[in-house]
Tab-separated table of C-alpha atoms in Angstrom:
chain	number	residue	atom	x	y	z
A	1	UNK	CA	-62.072	-35.183	3.347
A	2	UNK	CA	-60.587	-32.179	1.395
A	3	UNK	CA	-63.053	-29.881	3.142
A	4	UNK	CA	-62.038	-31.377	6.478
A	5	UNK	CA	-58.340	-30.628	5.738
A	6	UNK	CA	-59.151	-27.030	4.814
A	7	UNK	CA	-61.126	-26.646	8.034
A	8	UNK	CA	-58.218	-27.953	10.085
A	9	UNK	CA	-55.726	-25.578	8.426
A	10	UNK	CA	-58.108	-22.649	8.966
A	11	UNK	CA	-58.546	-23.621	12.590
A	12	UNK	CA	-54.780	-23.759	13.111
A	13	UNK	CA	-54.344	-20.317	11.559
A	14	UNK	CA	-56.742	-18.881	14.124
A	15	UNK	CA	-54.658	-20.168	17.014
A	16	UNK	CA	-52.638	-17.430	18.657
A	17	UNK	CA	-50.164	-17.650	21.505
A	18	UNK	CA	-51.336	-15.856	24.561
A	19	UNK	CA	-49.099	-13.149	25.955
A	20	UNK	CA	-49.376	-14.776	29.373
A	21	UNK	CA	-47.544	-17.911	28.199
A	22	UNK	CA	-43.778	-17.435	28.527
A	23	UNK	CA	-41.792	-18.354	25.453
A	24	UNK	CA	-38.444	-19.871	26.294
A	25	UNK	CA	-35.373	-20.004	24.122
A	26	UNK	CA	-33.308	-17.612	22.065
A	27	UNK	CA	-33.685	-17.563	18.337
A	28	UNK	CA	-31.277	-14.733	17.725
A	29	UNK	CA	-28.171	-15.614	15.703
A	30	UNK	CA	-24.987	-14.140	17.189
A	31	UNK	CA	-22.826	-12.314	14.697
A	32	UNK	CA	-19.591	-12.782	16.632
A	33	UNK	CA	-18.364	-14.163	19.891
A	34	UNK	CA	-18.824	-11.727	22.735
A	35	UNK	CA	-16.684	-13.724	25.129
A	36	UNK	CA	-14.447	-11.373	27.033
A	37	UNK	CA	-12.577	-14.031	28.968
A	38	UNK	CA	-8.864	-13.691	29.277
A	39	UNK	CA	-8.170	-17.128	27.827
A	40	UNK	CA	-4.683	-17.368	26.317
A	41	UNK	CA	-4.631	-17.682	22.557
A	42	UNK	CA	-1.713	-17.664	20.141
A	43	UNK	CA	-3.790	-16.877	17.058
A	44	UNK	CA	-3.425	-13.128	17.488
A	45	UNK	CA	-0.044	-13.307	19.183
A	46	UNK	CA	2.883	-11.566	17.433
A	47	UNK	CA	5.448	-13.878	15.872
A	48	UNK	CA	8.198	-12.389	18.030
A	49	UNK	CA	6.319	-13.221	21.235
A	50	UNK	CA	5.659	-16.763	20.028
A	51	UNK	CA	9.338	-17.372	19.243
A	52	UNK	CA	10.486	-15.910	22.562
A	53	UNK	CA	7.926	-17.973	24.470
A	54	UNK	CA	9.057	-21.171	22.747
A	55	UNK	CA	12.715	-20.348	23.389
A	56	UNK	CA	11.985	-19.783	27.078
A	57	UNK	CA	10.180	-23.130	27.222
A	58	UNK	CA	13.151	-24.889	25.600
A	59	UNK	CA	15.541	-23.159	28.008
A	60	UNK	CA	13.491	-24.258	31.002
A	61	UNK	CA	13.616	-27.862	29.818
A	62	UNK	CA	17.399	-27.581	29.459
A	63	UNK	CA	17.565	-26.462	33.084
A	64	UNK	CA	15.495	-29.470	34.149
A	65	UNK	CA	17.951	-31.756	32.357
A	66	UNK	CA	20.951	-30.070	34.007
A	67	UNK	CA	19.326	-30.565	37.421
A	68	UNK	CA	17.520	-33.878	36.929
A	69	UNK	CA	15.004	-35.036	39.474
A	70	UNK	CA	11.807	-37.048	39.449
A	71	UNK	CA	9.474	-34.590	37.800
A	72	UNK	CA	6.939	-34.357	35.011
A	73	UNK	CA	8.305	-31.040	33.756
A	74	UNK	CA	9.370	-32.495	30.400
A	75	UNK	CA	6.145	-34.452	30.053
A	76	UNK	CA	3.532	-31.734	30.558
A	77	UNK	CA	4.435	-29.445	27.652
A	78	UNK	CA	6.461	-31.675	25.382
A	79	UNK	CA	8.062	-30.407	22.203
A	80	UNK	CA	10.644	-31.593	19.702
A	81	UNK	CA	12.377	-28.262	19.082
A	82	UNK	CA	15.004	-28.878	21.741
A	83	UNK	CA	15.847	-32.419	20.582
A	84	UNK	CA	16.064	-31.192	16.989
A	85	UNK	CA	18.408	-28.365	18.004
A	86	UNK	CA	20.640	-30.738	19.986
A	87	UNK	CA	20.662	-33.292	17.185
A	88	UNK	CA	21.657	-30.707	14.584
A	89	UNK	CA	24.348	-29.264	16.873
A	90	UNK	CA	25.803	-32.697	17.590
A	91	UNK	CA	25.776	-33.658	13.924
A	92	UNK	CA	27.438	-30.405	12.892
A	93	UNK	CA	30.134	-30.831	15.531
A	94	UNK	CA	30.901	-34.300	14.148
A	95	UNK	CA	31.389	-33.061	10.626
A	96	UNK	CA	34.899	-33.169	9.307
A	97	UNK	CA	35.859	-36.329	11.186
A	98	UNK	CA	38.368	-38.820	9.868
A	99	UNK	CA	35.575	-41.367	9.475
A	100	UNK	CA	33.774	-39.139	7.021
A	101	UNK	CA	33.866	-39.676	3.307
A	102	UNK	CA	34.890	-37.008	0.869
A	103	UNK	CA	31.373	-35.554	0.544
A	104	UNK	CA	31.559	-32.762	3.132
A	105	UNK	CA	30.777	-35.024	6.054
A	106	UNK	CA	27.260	-35.842	4.965
A	107	UNK	CA	27.408	-39.563	5.866
A	108	UNK	CA	28.455	-38.693	9.413
A	109	UNK	CA	25.691	-36.078	9.647
A	110	UNK	CA	23.119	-38.608	8.462
A	111	UNK	CA	24.540	-41.245	10.791
A	112	UNK	CA	23.969	-39.046	13.837
A	113	UNK	CA	20.392	-38.314	12.794
A	114	UNK	CA	19.603	-41.989	12.162
A	115	UNK	CA	21.087	-43.153	15.464
A	116	UNK	CA	19.368	-40.479	17.553
A	117	UNK	CA	15.903	-40.528	16.021
A	118	UNK	CA	15.690	-44.199	15.111
A	119	UNK	CA	17.120	-45.164	18.501
A	120	UNK	CA	14.636	-42.910	20.285
A	121	UNK	CA	11.751	-44.466	18.363
A	122	UNK	CA	12.893	-48.009	19.238
A	123	UNK	CA	13.251	-47.140	22.933
A	124	UNK	CA	9.831	-45.486	22.932
A	125	UNK	CA	8.178	-48.495	21.311
A	126	UNK	CA	9.904	-50.763	23.813
A	127	UNK	CA	8.618	-48.609	26.663
A	128	UNK	CA	5.061	-48.703	25.323
A	129	UNK	CA	5.143	-52.472	24.834
A	130	UNK	CA	6.299	-52.910	28.429
A	131	UNK	CA	3.309	-50.973	29.728
A	132	UNK	CA	4.585	-47.405	29.811
A	133	UNK	CA	1.999	-44.731	30.556
A	134	UNK	CA	3.510	-41.798	28.664
A	135	UNK	CA	2.768	-40.975	25.057
A	136	UNK	CA	5.021	-41.612	22.087
A	137	UNK	CA	6.084	-37.985	21.644
A	138	UNK	CA	6.592	-37.421	25.364
A	139	UNK	CA	9.170	-40.200	25.380
A	140	UNK	CA	10.879	-38.753	22.313
A	141	UNK	CA	10.968	-35.373	24.037
A	142	UNK	CA	12.652	-36.746	27.167
A	143	UNK	CA	15.205	-38.846	25.280
A	144	UNK	CA	16.033	-35.952	22.974
A	145	UNK	CA	16.446	-33.322	25.679
A	146	UNK	CA	18.659	-35.629	27.747
A	147	UNK	CA	21.235	-35.586	24.921
A	148	UNK	CA	22.223	-32.124	26.213
A	149	UNK	CA	25.108	-33.359	28.429
A	150	UNK	CA	26.545	-35.385	25.554
A	151	UNK	CA	26.278	-32.392	23.244
A	152	UNK	CA	28.214	-30.310	25.768
A	153	UNK	CA	30.763	-33.128	25.972
A	154	UNK	CA	31.174	-33.024	22.200
A	155	UNK	CA	31.895	-29.296	22.308
A	156	UNK	CA	34.473	-29.812	25.069
A	157	UNK	CA	36.089	-32.652	23.133
A	158	UNK	CA	36.422	-30.507	20.026
A	159	UNK	CA	38.172	-27.862	22.110
A	160	UNK	CA	40.483	-30.456	23.708
A	161	UNK	CA	41.347	-31.868	20.277
A	162	UNK	CA	42.787	-28.495	19.349
A	163	UNK	CA	45.629	-29.157	21.807
A	164	UNK	CA	48.803	-31.027	20.935
A	165	UNK	CA	48.963	-33.355	23.954
A	166	UNK	CA	47.137	-36.400	22.648
A	167	UNK	CA	47.558	-38.664	25.705
A	168	UNK	CA	46.359	-36.088	28.228
A	169	UNK	CA	43.670	-34.972	25.841
A	170	UNK	CA	42.290	-38.499	25.551
A	171	UNK	CA	42.089	-38.844	29.338
A	172	UNK	CA	40.233	-35.539	29.591
A	173	UNK	CA	37.858	-36.569	26.831
A	174	UNK	CA	37.275	-39.951	28.483
A	175	UNK	CA	36.373	-38.320	31.794
A	176	UNK	CA	34.088	-35.745	30.167
A	177	UNK	CA	32.284	-38.256	27.965
A	178	UNK	CA	31.851	-40.747	30.816
A	179	UNK	CA	30.412	-38.084	33.110
A	180	UNK	CA	28.080	-36.843	30.365
A	181	UNK	CA	26.956	-40.382	29.559
A	182	UNK	CA	26.088	-41.042	33.208
A	183	UNK	CA	24.358	-37.667	33.410
A	184	UNK	CA	22.200	-38.306	30.357
A	185	UNK	CA	21.255	-41.805	31.503
A	186	UNK	CA	20.390	-40.658	35.014
A	187	UNK	CA	18.368	-37.672	33.778
A	188	UNK	CA	16.301	-39.722	31.327
A	189	UNK	CA	15.557	-42.461	33.848
A	190	UNK	CA	14.604	-39.848	36.458
A	191	UNK	CA	11.951	-38.440	34.137
A	192	UNK	CA	10.744	-41.808	32.858
A	193	UNK	CA	10.843	-43.732	36.144
A	194	UNK	CA	7.280	-43.098	37.260
A	195	UNK	CA	5.806	-43.997	33.889
A	196	UNK	CA	6.961	-47.622	33.899
A	197	UNK	CA	5.769	-50.670	35.867
A	198	UNK	CA	7.925	-51.313	38.916
A	199	UNK	CA	8.833	-54.857	37.847
A	200	UNK	CA	9.905	-53.820	34.326
A	201	UNK	CA	12.033	-50.735	34.922
A	202	UNK	CA	15.258	-52.635	34.264
A	203	UNK	CA	13.978	-53.695	30.825
A	204	UNK	CA	13.331	-50.035	30.012
A	205	UNK	CA	16.589	-48.643	31.408
A	206	UNK	CA	18.805	-51.113	29.519
A	207	UNK	CA	17.960	-49.809	26.002
A	208	UNK	CA	18.354	-46.237	27.288
A	209	UNK	CA	21.808	-47.193	28.581
A	210	UNK	CA	22.795	-48.595	25.179
A	211	UNK	CA	21.348	-45.574	23.367
A	212	UNK	CA	23.459	-43.023	25.218
A	213	UNK	CA	26.456	-45.355	25.274
A	214	UNK	CA	26.528	-45.490	21.466
A	215	UNK	CA	26.331	-41.692	21.232
A	216	UNK	CA	29.041	-41.328	23.855
A	217	UNK	CA	31.269	-43.812	22.018
A	218	UNK	CA	30.867	-41.841	18.789
A	219	UNK	CA	31.943	-38.686	20.621
A	220	UNK	CA	34.913	-40.344	22.330
A	221	UNK	CA	36.243	-41.969	19.150
A	222	UNK	CA	35.772	-38.853	17.061
A	223	UNK	CA	38.968	-37.478	15.572
A	224	UNK	CA	39.187	-34.569	13.149
A	225	UNK	CA	40.376	-35.296	9.657
A	226	UNK	CA	43.916	-34.160	8.895
């Protein structure tokens, strides 16, 4: 048996591949990728270009909220930069209110953040449980961007509060906040309408209505501290 094994090994060493037999395959190891496609990549993109591109994307989403229609513009390339910017702006504008404590308005600032983000999470979970087809972060993106009209209303209300005519000022604030509330509700439902079952849309719209109503009520009842 040992001699038989040696004979077999010797026989295998004498086998040579004929030049007429094509050898398929590539055993070379590429050193680097030679792909010259023009695929977009942000790895080598300058930081300035990245920031400008993100700002343009946020601005385009703001335009879609100002002119709401049934579209998936906010759902394709979702982000949370716009909602974060609006939330911070709204919270900063509410600082210094008479409802604040003596700690530089921090409770009011935290209150705005809790209401916006926690409320958005609850509405998103409700939408998913009712059979919604959009993702968790897409819903947060839509709800956050649609706060834009209410944020504008808060800025207008702060300007109106600088005047001395309290009765006229309240009427102006009421009209502005009501219009912004309706705008935000309509815009959010326009973007979320196609993602919900037809027989459950009312169950999805109702929490959205309450969400923006609470924010609008906070803006309307805001009064600067003396």
